[in-house]
CSV table of C-alpha atoms in Angstrom, one decimal:
chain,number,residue,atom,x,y,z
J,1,UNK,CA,-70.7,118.5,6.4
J,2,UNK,CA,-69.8,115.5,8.5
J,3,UNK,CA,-68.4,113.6,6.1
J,4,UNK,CA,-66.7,116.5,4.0
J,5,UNK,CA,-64.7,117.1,7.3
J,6,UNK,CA,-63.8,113.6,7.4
J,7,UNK,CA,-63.1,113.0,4.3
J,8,UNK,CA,-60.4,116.3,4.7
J,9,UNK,CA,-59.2,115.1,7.7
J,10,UNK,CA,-56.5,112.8,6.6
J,11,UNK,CA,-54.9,116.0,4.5
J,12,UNK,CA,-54.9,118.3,7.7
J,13,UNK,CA,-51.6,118.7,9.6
J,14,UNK,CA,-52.5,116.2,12.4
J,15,UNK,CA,-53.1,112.2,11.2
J,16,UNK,CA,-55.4,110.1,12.8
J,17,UNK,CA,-53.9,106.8,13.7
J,18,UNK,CA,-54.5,103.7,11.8
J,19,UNK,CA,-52.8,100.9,13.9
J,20,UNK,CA,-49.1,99.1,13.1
J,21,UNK,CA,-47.3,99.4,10.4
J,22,UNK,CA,-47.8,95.7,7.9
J,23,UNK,CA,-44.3,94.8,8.5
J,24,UNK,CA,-44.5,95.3,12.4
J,25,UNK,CA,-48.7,92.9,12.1
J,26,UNK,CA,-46.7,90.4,10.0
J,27,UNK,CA,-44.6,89.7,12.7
J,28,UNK,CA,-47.2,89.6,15.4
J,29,UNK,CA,-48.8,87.3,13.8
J,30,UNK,CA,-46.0,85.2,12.8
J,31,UNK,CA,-44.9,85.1,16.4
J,32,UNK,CA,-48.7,83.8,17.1
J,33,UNK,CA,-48.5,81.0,14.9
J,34,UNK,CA,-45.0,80.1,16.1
J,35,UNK,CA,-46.1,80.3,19.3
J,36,UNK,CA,-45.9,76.4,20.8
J,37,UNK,CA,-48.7,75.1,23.5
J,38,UNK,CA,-46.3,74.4,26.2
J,39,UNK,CA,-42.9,76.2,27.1
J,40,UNK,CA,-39.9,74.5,25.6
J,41,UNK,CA,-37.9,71.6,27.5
J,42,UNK,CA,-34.8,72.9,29.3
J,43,UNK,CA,-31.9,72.5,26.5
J,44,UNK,CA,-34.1,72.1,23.8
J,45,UNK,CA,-35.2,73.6,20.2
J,46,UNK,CA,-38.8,73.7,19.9
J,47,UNK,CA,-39.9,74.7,15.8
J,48,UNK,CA,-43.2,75.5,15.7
J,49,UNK,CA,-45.4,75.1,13.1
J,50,UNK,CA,-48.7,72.7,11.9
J,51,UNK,CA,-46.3,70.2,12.9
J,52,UNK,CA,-44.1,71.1,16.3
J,53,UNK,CA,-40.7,69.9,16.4
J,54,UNK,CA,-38.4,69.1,19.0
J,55,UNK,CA,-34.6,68.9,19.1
J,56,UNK,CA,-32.9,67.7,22.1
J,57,UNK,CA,-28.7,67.8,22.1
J,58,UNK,CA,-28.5,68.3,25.7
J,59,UNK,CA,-25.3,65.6,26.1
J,60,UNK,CA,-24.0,63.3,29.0
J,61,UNK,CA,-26.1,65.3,31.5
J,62,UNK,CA,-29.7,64.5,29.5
J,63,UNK,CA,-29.9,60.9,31.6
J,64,UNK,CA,-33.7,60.3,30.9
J,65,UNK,CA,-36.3,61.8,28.6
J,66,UNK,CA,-37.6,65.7,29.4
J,67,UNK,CA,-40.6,65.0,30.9
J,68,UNK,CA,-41.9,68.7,30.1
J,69,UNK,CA,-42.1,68.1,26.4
J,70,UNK,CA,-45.1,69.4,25.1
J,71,UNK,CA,-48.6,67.5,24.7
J,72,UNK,CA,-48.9,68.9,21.5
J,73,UNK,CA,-45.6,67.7,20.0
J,74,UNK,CA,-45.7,65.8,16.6
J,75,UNK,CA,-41.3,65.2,16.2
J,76,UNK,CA,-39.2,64.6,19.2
J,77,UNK,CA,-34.8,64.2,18.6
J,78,UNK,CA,-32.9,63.3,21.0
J,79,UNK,CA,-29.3,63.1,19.9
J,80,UNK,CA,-26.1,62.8,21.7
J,81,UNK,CA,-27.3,62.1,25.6
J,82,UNK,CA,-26.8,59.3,27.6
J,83,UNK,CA,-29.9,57.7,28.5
J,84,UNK,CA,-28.8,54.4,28.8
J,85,UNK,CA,-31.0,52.4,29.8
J,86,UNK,CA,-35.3,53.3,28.3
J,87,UNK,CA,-37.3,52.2,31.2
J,88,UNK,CA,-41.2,51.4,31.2
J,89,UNK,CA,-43.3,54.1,30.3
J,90,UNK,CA,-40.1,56.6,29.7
J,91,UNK,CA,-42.3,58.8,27.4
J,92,UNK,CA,-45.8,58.5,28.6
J,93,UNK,CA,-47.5,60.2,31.9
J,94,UNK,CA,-46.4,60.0,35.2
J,95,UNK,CA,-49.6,57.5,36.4
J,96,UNK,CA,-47.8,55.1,34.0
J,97,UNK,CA,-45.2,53.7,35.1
J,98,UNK,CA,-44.9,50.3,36.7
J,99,UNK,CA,-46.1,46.8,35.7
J,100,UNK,CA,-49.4,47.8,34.5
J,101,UNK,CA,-51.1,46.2,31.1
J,102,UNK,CA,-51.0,48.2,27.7
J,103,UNK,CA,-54.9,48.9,28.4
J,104,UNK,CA,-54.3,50.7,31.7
J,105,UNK,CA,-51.2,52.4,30.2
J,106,UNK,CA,-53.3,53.8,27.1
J,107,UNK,CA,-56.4,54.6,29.5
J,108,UNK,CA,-54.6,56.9,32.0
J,109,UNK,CA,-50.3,57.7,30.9
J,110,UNK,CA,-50.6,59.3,27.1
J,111,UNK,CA,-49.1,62.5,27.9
J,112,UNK,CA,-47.9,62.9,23.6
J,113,UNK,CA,-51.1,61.6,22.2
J,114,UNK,CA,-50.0,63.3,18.9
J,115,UNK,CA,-46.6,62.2,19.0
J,116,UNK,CA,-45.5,60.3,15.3
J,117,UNK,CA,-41.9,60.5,14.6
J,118,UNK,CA,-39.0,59.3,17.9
J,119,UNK,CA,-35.5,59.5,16.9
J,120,UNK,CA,-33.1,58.4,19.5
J,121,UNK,CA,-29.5,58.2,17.8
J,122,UNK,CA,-26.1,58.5,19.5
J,123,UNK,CA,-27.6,58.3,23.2
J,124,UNK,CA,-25.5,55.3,24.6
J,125,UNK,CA,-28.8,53.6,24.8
J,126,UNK,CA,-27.8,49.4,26.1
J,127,UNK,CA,-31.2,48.3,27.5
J,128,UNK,CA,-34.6,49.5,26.3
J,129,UNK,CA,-37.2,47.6,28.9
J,130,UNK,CA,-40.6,46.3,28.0
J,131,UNK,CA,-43.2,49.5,27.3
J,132,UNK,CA,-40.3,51.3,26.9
J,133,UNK,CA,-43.0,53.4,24.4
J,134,UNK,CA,-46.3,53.0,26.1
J,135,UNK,CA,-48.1,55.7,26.3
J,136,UNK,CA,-47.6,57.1,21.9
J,137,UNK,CA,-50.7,55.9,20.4
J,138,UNK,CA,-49.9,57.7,17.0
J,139,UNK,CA,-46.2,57.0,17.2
J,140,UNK,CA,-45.5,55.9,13.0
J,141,UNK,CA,-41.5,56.4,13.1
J,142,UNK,CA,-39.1,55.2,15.9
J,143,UNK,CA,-35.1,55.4,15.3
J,144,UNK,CA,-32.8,53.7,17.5
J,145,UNK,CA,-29.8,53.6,15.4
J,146,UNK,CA,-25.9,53.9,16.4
J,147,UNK,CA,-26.7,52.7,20.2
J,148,UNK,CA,-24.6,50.1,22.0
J,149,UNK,CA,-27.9,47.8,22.3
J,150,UNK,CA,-27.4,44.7,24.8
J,151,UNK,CA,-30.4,44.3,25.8
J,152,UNK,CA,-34.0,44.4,24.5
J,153,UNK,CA,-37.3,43.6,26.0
J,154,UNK,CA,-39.9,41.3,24.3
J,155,UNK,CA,-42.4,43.5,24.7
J,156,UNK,CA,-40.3,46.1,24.2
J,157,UNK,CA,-42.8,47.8,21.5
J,158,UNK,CA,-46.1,47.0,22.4
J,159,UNK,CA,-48.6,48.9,22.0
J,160,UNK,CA,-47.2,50.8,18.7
J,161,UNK,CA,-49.6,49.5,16.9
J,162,UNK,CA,-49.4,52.4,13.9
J,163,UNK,CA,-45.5,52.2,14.2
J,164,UNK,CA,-44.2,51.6,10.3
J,165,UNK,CA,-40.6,52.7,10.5
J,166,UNK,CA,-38.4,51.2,12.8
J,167,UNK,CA,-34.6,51.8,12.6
J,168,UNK,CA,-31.8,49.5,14.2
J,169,UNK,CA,-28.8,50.1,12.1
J,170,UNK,CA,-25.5,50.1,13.9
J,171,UNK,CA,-27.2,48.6,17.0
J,172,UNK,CA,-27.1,45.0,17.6
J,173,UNK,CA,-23.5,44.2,16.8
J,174,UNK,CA,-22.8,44.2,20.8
J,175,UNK,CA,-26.2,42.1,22.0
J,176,UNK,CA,-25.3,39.2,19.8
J,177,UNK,CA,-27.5,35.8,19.7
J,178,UNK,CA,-29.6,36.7,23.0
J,179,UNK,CA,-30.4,39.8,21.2
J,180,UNK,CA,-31.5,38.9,18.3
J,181,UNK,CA,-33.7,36.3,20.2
J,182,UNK,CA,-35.0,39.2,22.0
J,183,UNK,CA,-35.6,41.7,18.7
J,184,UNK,CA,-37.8,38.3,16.5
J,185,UNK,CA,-40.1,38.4,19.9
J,186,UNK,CA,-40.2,42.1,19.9
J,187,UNK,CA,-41.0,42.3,16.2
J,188,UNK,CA,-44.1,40.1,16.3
J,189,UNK,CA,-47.0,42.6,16.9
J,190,UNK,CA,-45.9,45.2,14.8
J,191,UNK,CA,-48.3,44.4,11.7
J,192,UNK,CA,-48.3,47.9,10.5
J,193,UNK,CA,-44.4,47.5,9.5
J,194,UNK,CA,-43.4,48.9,7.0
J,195,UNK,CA,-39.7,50.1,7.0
J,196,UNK,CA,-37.0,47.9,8.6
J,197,UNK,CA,-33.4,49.2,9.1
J,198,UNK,CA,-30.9,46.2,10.5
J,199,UNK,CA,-27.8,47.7,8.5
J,200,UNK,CA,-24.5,47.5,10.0
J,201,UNK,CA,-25.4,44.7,13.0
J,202,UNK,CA,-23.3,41.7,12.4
J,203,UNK,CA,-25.9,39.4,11.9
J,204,UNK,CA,-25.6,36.2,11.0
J,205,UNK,CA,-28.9,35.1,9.8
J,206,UNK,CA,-32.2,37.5,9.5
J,207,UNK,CA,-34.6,37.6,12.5
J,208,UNK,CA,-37.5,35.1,11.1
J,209,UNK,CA,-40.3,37.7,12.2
J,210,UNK,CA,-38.7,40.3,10.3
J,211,UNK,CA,-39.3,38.7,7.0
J,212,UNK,CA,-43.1,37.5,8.5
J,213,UNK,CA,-44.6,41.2,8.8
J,214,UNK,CA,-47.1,41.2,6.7
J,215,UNK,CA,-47.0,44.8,5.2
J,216,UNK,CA,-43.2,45.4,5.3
J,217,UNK,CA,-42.4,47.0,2.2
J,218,UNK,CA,-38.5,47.1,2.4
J,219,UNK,CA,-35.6,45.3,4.8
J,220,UNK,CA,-32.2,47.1,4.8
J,221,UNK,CA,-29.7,44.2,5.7
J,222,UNK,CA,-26.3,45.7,4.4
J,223,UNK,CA,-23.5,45.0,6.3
J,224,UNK,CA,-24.4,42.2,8.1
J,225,UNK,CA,-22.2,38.8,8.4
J,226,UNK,CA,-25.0,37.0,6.0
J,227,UNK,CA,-23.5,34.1,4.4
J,228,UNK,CA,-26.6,34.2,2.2
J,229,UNK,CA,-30.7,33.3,2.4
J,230,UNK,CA,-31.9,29.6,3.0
J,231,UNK,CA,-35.1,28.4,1.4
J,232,UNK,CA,-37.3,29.2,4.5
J,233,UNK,CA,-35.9,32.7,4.3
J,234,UNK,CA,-36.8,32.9,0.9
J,235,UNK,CA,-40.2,31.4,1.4
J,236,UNK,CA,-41.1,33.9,4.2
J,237,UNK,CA,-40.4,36.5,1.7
J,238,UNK,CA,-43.4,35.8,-0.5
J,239,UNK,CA,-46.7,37.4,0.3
J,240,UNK,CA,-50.3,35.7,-0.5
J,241,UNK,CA,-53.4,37.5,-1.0
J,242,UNK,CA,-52.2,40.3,-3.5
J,243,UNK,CA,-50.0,42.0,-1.0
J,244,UNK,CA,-46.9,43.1,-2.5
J,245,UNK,CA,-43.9,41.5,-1.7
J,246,UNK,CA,-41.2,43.4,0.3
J,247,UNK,CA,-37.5,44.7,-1.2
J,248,UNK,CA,-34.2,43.2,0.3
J,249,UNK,CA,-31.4,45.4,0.8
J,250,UNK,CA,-28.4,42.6,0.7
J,251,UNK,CA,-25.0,44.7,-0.6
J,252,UNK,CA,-21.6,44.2,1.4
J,253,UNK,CA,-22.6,40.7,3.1
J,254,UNK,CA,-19.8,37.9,2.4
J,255,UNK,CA,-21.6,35.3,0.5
J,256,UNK,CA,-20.8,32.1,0.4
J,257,UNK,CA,-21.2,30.9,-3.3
J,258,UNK,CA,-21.2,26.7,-2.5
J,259,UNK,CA,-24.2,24.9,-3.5
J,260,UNK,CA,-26.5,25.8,-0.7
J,261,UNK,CA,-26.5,29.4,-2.4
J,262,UNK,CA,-28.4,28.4,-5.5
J,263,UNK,CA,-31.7,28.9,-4.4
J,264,UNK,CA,-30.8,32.1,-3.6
J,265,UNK,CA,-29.5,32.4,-7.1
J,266,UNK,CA,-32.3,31.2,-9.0
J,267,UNK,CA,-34.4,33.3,-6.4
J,268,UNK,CA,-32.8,37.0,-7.7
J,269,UNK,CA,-33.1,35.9,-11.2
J,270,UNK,CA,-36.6,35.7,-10.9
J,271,UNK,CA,-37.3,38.6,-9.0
J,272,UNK,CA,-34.2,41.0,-9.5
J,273,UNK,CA,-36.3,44.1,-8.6
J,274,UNK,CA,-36.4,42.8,-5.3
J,275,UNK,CA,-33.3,43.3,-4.3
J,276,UNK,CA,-32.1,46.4,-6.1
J,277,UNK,CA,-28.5,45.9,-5.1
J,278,UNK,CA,-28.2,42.9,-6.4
J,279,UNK,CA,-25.5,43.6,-8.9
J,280,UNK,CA,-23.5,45.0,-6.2
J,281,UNK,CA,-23.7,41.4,-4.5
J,282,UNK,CA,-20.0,39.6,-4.2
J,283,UNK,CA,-19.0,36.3,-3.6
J,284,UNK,CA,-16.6,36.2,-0.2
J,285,UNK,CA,-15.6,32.5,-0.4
J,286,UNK,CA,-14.9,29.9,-1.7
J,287,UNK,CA,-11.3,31.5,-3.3
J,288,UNK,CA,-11.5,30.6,-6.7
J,289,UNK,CA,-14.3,32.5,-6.7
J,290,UNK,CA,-13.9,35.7,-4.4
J,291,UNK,CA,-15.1,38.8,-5.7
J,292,UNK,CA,-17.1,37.8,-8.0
J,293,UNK,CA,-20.3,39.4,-9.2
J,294,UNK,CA,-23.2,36.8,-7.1
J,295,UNK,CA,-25.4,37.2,-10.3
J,296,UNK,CA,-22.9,36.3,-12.8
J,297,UNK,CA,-21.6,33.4,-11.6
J,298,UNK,CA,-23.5,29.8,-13.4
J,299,UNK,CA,-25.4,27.5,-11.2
J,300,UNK,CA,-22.7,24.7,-12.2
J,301,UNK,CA,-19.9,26.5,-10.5
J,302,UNK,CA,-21.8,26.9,-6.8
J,303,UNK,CA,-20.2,23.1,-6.2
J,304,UNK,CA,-21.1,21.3,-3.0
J,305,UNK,CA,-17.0,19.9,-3.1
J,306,UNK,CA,-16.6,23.7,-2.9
J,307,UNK,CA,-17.4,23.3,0.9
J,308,UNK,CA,-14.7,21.0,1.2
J,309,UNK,CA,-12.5,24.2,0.0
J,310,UNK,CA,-14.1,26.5,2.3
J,311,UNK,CA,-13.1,23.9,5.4
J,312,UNK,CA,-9.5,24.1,3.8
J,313,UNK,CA,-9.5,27.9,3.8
J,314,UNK,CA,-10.8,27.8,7.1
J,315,UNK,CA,-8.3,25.4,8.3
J,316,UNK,CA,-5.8,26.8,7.1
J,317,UNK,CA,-4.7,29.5,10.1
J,318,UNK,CA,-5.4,26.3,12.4
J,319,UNK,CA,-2.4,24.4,10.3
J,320,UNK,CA,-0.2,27.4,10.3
J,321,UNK,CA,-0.8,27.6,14.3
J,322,UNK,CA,-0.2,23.9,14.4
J,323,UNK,CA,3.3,24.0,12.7
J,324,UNK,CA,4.5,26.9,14.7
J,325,UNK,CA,3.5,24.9,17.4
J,326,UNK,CA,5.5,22.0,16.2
J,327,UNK,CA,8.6,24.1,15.5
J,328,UNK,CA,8.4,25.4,19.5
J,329,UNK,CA,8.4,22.1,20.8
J,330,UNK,CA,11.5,20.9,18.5
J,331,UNK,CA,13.3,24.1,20.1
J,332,UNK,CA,12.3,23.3,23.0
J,333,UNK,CA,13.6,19.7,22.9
J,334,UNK,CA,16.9,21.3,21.2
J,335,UNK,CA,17.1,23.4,24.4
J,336,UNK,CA,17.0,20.7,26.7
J,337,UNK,CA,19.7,18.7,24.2
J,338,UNK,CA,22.0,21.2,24.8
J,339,UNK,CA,21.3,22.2,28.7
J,340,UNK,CA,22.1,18.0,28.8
J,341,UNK,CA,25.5,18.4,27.1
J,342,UNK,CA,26.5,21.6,29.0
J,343,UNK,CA,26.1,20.1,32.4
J,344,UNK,CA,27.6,16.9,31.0
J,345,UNK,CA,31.0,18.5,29.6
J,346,UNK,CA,32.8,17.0,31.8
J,347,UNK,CA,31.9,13.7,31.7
J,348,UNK,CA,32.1,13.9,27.6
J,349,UNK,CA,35.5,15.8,27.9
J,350,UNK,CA,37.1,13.0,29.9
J,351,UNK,CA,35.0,10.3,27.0
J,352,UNK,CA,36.8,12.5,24.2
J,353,UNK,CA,40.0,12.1,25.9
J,354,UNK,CA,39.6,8.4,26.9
J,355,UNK,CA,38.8,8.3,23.1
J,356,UNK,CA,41.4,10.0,21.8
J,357,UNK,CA,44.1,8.0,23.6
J,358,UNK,CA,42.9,4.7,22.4
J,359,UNK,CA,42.9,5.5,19.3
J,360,UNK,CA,46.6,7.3,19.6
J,361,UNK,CA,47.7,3.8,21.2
J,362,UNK,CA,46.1,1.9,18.1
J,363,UNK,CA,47.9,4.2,16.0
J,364,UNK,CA,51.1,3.9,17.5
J,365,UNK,CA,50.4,0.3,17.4
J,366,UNK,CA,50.2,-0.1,13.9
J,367,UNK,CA,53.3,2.6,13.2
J,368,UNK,CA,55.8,0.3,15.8
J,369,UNK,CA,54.4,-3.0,13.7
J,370,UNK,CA,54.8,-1.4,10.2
J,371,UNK,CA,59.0,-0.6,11.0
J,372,UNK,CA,59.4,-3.8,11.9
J,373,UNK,CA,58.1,-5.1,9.1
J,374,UNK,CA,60.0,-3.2,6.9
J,375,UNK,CA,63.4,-3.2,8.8
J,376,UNK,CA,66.3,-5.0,6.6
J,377,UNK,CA,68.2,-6.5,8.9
J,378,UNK,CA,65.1,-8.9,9.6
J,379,UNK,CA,65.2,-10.4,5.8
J,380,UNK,CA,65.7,-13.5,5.8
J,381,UNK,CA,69.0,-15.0,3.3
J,382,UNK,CA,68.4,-17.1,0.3
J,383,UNK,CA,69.0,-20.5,0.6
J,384,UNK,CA,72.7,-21.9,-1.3
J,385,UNK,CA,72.3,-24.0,-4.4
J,386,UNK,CA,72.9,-27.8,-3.9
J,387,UNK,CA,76.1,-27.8,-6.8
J,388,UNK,CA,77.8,-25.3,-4.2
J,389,UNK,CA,78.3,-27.6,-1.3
J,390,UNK,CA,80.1,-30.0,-3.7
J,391,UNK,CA,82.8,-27.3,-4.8
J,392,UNK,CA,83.2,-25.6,-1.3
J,393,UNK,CA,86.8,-25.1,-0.1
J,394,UNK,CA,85.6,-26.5,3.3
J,395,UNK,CA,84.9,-29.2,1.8
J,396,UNK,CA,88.6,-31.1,1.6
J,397,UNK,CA,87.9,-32.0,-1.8
């Protein structure tokens, strides 16, 4: 009777409730899920999920890192602030800071034990201190590109010993050789390396611990000022005991295609999949042959008497300067020639009129001299015959 009644129940006028709606649950639940551990830093976007995510856009007034991130966060971006300047222990707990070693700064200061992926773009960053990143034990992925970096610790990433992506590009064209001193130290215990951005920097020459990580698996050096690889550089670059060797990113460097360059020639031949721009590779100098392709050119034509060239080409603007400088100092001794005659005009005035009247007396000289030579009256007569005298009526004959 029971369970007639029940079973009628749901056709009677009056429903028994069941609980929310599925649409309404769904939500609920999604809202649970999404739900992160810790309330969201001021100015932030927190995305939860398996992995939380953190976006930080908070601009010139974000001065430091939020120290409210939460423990639990896996992705923190901080784009567009002005930090400035990374101090010790920026990111880890408050007990951290100071001079202490990386064992006391691992014991007592991770406050983002879970923490893989930094990215620190556009934030004005010029000096990042040592332990800057003490304190992120699981931190795999740091990016510090498009900062005007000065200055960088030596120990600037200790203790990052899972850290295989690091990102520099567009950062080190301000620090110049100090800095690049600084980043080789700063590289060395980063064995885990595996991703290596330097794009954009100016360099010169390649840091000589960036090429010695043992597990790098790729080096972005576009856009650098590399003149091209020496043989130690090239050595570095090959790995013993079966690991693979890393990829070179080389495109929009101006190489100098002289003799010293053939290693480097003979090098991409041989191993062309290294470097998978390397038909994008151009020569910048010498000028016969600018432009052209690095890989086509024959080892004869990269001449060591093409160096001689090079000096010419670089001399050149020093020549130009040096004639321009030549013609300003014969205008400035023309200058003076004619300041001299101006304040002597006088003195030459009365010399071109002394002149001038000697040489009108010499004139007149010679004109007086030449009519008395030709007057008439001053020819002398021809002299008589000697029959004449004989025959003359004065004569009395």
């Amino acid at each position: 009777m029971h369970a007639g009644a029940a079973g009628m129940a749901p056709r009677s006028g009056r429903r028994e409730p069941r609980g929310p709606p599925l649409l309404p649950g769904l939500l609920l639940v999604a809202a649970a899920l999404s739900r992160p551990a810790a309330p969201c830093p001021f100015q932030c976007y927190c995305f939860g999920g398996p992995k939380l995510l953190l976006r930080c856009a908070s601009g010139a007034e974000l001065r430091q890192p939020p120290r409210d991130v939460p423990p639990d966060a896996r992705n923190l971006t901080i784009v567009g602030a002005n930090l400035t300047v990374l101090r010790a222990a920026a990111f880890a707990g408050e007990d951290a800071a100071g001079d202490r070693e990386e064992e006391g700064a691992a014991a007592g200061g991770v406050r983002l034990p879970f923490l893989t992926a930094l990215r620190l773009t556009h934030n004005n960053i010029e000096v990042v201190e040592d332990g800057a990143f003490d304190g992120l034990p699981s931190l795999a992925a740091l990016d510090l590109s498009h900062n005007p970096l000065r200055a960088l610790g030596a120990g600037a990433f200790r203790g990052l010993r899972a850290l295989r992506s690091l990102q520099l590009n567009h950062a080190l064209a301000r620090g110049g050789p100090a800095l690049l001193a600084a980043l080789n130290a700063a590289l060395a215990p980063l064995d885990e390396l595996r991703l290596l951005g330097l794009a954009g920097n100016a360099l010169s020459r390649l840091p000589p611990a960036a090429l010695l990580r043992p597990r790098l698996e790729q080096l972005d050096a576009r856009l650098n000022a590399l003149a091209g690889l020496g043989p130690d550089d090239l050595r570095a670059l090959e790995r013993e005991g079966g690991l693979p060797a890393p990829r070179l990113l080389l495109a929009d460097n101006p190489l100098r295609c002289g003799c010293a360059a053939r290693p480097l020639l003979a090098w991409l031949r041989n191993a062309t999949e290294r470097v998978p721009d390397a038909r994008r590779l151009r020569c910048a100098s010498p000028r016969p042959l600018q432009d052209r392709p690095f890989l086509g050119l024959d080892e004869a034509r990269l001449r060591c008497a093409d160096r001689d060239a090079q000096d010419a080409e670089l001399t050149g603007p020093e020549l130009e300067a040096s004639y321009v400088f030549f013609g300003l100092v014969l205008a400035l001794i023309g200058l003076i020639f004619l300041m001299v005659l101006y304040l002597n005009r006088r003195g030459i005035q009365r010399w071109m009129r002394n002149l001038r009247e000697a040489c009108r007396d010499q004139m007149e000289g010679y004109h007086y001299r030449y009519e008395q030579d030709s007057d008439p009256r001053r020819v002398p007569a021809p002299a008589a015959p000697a029959g004449s005298r004989a025959t003359s009526p004065s004569s009395g004959l």
